[in-house]
PDB file of C-alpha atoms in Angstrom:
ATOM      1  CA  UNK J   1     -43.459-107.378 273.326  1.00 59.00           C
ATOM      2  CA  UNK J   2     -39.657-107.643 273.060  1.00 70.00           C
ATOM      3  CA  UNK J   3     -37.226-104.237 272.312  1.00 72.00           C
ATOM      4  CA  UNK J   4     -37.160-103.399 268.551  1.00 70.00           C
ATOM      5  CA  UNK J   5     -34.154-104.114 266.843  1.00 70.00           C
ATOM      6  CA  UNK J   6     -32.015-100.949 266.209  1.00 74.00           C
ATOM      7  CA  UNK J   7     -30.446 -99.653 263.046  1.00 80.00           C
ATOM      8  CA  UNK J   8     -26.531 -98.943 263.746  1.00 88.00           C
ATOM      9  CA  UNK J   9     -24.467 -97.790 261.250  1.00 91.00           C
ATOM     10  CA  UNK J  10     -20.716 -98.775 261.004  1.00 92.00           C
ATOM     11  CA  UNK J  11     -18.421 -95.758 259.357  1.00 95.00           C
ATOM     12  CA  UNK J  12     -14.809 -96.758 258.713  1.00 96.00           C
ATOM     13  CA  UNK J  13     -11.890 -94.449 257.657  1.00 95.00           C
ATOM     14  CA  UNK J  14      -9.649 -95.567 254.731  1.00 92.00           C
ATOM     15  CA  UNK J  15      -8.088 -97.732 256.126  1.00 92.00           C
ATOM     16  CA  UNK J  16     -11.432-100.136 257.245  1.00 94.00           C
ATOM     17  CA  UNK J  17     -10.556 -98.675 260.849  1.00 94.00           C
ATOM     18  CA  UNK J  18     -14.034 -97.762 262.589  1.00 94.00           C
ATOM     19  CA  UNK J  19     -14.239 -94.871 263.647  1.00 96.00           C
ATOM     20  CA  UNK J  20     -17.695 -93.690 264.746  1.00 96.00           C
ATOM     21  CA  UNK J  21     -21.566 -95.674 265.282  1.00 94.00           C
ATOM     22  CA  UNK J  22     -24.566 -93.858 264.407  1.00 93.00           C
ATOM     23  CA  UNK J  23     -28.163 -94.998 264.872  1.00 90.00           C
ATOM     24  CA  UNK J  24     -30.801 -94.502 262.454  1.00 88.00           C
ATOM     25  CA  UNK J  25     -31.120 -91.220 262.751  1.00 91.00           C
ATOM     26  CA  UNK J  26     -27.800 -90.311 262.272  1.00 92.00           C
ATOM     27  CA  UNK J  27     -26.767 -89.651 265.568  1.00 93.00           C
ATOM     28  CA  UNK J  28     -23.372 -90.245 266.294  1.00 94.00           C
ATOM     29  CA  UNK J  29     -23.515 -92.903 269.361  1.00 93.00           C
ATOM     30  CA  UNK J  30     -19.643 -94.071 269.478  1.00 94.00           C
ATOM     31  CA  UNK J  31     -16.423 -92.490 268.265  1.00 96.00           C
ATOM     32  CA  UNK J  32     -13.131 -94.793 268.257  1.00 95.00           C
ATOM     33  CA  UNK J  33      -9.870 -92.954 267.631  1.00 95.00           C
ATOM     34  CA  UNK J  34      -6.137 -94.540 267.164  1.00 94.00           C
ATOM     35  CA  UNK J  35      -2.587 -93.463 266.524  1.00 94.00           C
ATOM     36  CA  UNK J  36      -0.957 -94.027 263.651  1.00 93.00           C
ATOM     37  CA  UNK J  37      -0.016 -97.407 264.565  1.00 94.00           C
ATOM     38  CA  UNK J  38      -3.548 -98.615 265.961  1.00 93.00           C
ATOM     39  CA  UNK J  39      -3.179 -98.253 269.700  1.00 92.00           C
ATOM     40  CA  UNK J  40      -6.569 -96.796 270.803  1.00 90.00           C
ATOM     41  CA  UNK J  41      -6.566 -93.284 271.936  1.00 94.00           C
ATOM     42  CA  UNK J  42     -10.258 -92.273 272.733  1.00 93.00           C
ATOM     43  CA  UNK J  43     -13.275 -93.658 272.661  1.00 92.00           C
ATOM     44  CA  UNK J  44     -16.682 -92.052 273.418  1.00 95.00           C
ATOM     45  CA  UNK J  45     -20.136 -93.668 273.954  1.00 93.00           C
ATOM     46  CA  UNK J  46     -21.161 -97.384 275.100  1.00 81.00           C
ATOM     47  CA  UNK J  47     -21.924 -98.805 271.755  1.00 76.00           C
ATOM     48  CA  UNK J  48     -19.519-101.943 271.649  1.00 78.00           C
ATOM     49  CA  UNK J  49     -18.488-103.772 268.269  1.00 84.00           C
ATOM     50  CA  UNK J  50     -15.617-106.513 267.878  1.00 86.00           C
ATOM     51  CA  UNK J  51     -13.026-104.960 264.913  1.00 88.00           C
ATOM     52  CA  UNK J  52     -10.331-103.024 265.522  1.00 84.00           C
ATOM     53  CA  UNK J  53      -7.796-101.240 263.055  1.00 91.00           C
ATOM     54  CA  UNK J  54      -8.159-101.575 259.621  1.00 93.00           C
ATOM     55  CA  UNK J  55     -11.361-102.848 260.367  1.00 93.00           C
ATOM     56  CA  UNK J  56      -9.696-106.348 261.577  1.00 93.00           C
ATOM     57  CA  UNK J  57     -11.699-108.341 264.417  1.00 89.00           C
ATOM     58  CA  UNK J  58      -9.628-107.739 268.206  1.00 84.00           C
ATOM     59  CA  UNK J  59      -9.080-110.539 270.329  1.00 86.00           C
ATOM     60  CA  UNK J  60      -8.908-110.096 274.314  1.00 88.00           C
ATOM     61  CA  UNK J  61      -5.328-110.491 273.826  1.00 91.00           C
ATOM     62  CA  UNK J  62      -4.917-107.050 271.674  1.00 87.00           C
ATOM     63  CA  UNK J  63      -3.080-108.209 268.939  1.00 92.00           C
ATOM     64  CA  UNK J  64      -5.134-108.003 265.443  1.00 93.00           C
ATOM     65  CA  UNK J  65      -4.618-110.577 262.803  1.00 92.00           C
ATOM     66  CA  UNK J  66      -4.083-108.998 259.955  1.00 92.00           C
ATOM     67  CA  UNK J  67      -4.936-111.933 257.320  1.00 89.00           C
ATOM     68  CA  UNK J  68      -1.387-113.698 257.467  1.00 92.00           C
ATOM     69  CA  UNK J  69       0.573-112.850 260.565  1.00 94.00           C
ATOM     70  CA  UNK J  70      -0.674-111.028 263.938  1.00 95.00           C
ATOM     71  CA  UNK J  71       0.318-107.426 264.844  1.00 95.00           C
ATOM     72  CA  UNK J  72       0.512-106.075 268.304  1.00 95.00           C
ATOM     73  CA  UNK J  73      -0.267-102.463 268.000  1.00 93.00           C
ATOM     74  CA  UNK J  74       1.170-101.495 271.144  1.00 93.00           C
ATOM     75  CA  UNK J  75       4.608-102.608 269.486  1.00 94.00           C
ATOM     76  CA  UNK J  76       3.934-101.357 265.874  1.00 94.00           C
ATOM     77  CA  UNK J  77       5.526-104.493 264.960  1.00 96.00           C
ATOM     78  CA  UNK J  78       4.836-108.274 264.097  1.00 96.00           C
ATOM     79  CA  UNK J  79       5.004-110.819 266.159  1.00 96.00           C
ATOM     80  CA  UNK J  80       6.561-112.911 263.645  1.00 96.00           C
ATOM     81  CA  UNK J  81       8.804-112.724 260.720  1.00 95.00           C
ATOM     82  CA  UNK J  82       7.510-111.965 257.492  1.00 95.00           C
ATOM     83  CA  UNK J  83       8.181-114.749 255.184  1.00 95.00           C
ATOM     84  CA  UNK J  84       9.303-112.498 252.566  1.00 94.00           C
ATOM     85  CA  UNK J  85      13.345-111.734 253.325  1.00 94.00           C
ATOM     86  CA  UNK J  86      13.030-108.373 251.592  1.00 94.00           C
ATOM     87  CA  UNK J  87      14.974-106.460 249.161  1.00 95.00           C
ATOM     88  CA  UNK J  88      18.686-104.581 249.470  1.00 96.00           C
ATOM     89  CA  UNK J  89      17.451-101.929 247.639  1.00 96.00           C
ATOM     90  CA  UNK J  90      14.415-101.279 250.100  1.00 92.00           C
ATOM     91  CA  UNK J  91      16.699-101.278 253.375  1.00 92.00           C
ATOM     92  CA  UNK J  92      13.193-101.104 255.564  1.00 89.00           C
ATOM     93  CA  UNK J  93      12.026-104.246 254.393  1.00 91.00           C
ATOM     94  CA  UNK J  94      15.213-106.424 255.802  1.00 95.00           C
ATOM     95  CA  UNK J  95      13.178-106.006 259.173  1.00 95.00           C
ATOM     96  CA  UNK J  96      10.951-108.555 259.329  1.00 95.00           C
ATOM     97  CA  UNK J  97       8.281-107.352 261.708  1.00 96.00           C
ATOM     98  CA  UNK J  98       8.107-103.653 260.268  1.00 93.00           C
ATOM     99  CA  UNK J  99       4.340-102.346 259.638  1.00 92.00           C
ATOM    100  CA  UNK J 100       4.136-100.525 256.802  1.00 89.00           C
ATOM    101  CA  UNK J 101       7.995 -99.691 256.382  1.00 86.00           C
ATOM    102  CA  UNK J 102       7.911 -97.844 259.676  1.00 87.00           C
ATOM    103  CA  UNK J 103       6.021 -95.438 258.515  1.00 85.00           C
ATOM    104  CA  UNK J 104       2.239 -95.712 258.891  1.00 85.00           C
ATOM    105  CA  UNK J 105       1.124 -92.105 257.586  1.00 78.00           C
ATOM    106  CA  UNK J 106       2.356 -92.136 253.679  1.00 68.00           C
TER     107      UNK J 106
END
């Protein structure tokens, strides 16, 4: 007979970032940690799985596509303009590869 399938179970922070795999008995089997800006920090255990930050799918390139425009984590930026041109009264938002306003944490 062939191997059983397992029983993994995916836990995400609040931002959809994974951060741990346990099996089916609750074992922890993976851990996946990130700065504030998504570049990987640590990772423990061998259990592989495709997304990356908030919980977006990595490509062998690194960058994640974040559902209109890709973002290079190593940068904390963009790789292309927003097409929003921002507001004066939001100065941060005149950048137009910002993440989160420069300012991933609040």
């Amino acid at each position: 007979m062939g191997r059983r399938p397992t029983l993994d179970v995916v836990c995400t922070d609040r931002l959809g970032s994974v951060r741990a795999i346990t099996d089916a008995a609750g074992t922890v089997t993976a851990t996946y940690r990130t700065d504030e800006f998504g570049v990987p920090t640590a990772t423990t255990g061998t259990t592989s799985q495709p997304f990356g930050f908030t919980g977006e799918p990595r490509d062998a390139t690194g960058l994640l596509y974040l559902r209109a425009r890709y973002y290079d984590p190593s940068l904390g930026r963009f790789i292309s303009r927003d097409t929003w041109s921002g507001s004066l009264a939001a100065p941060q938002s005149l950048n137009r590869y910002v993440y989160v306003g420069n300012n991933p944490t609040t």
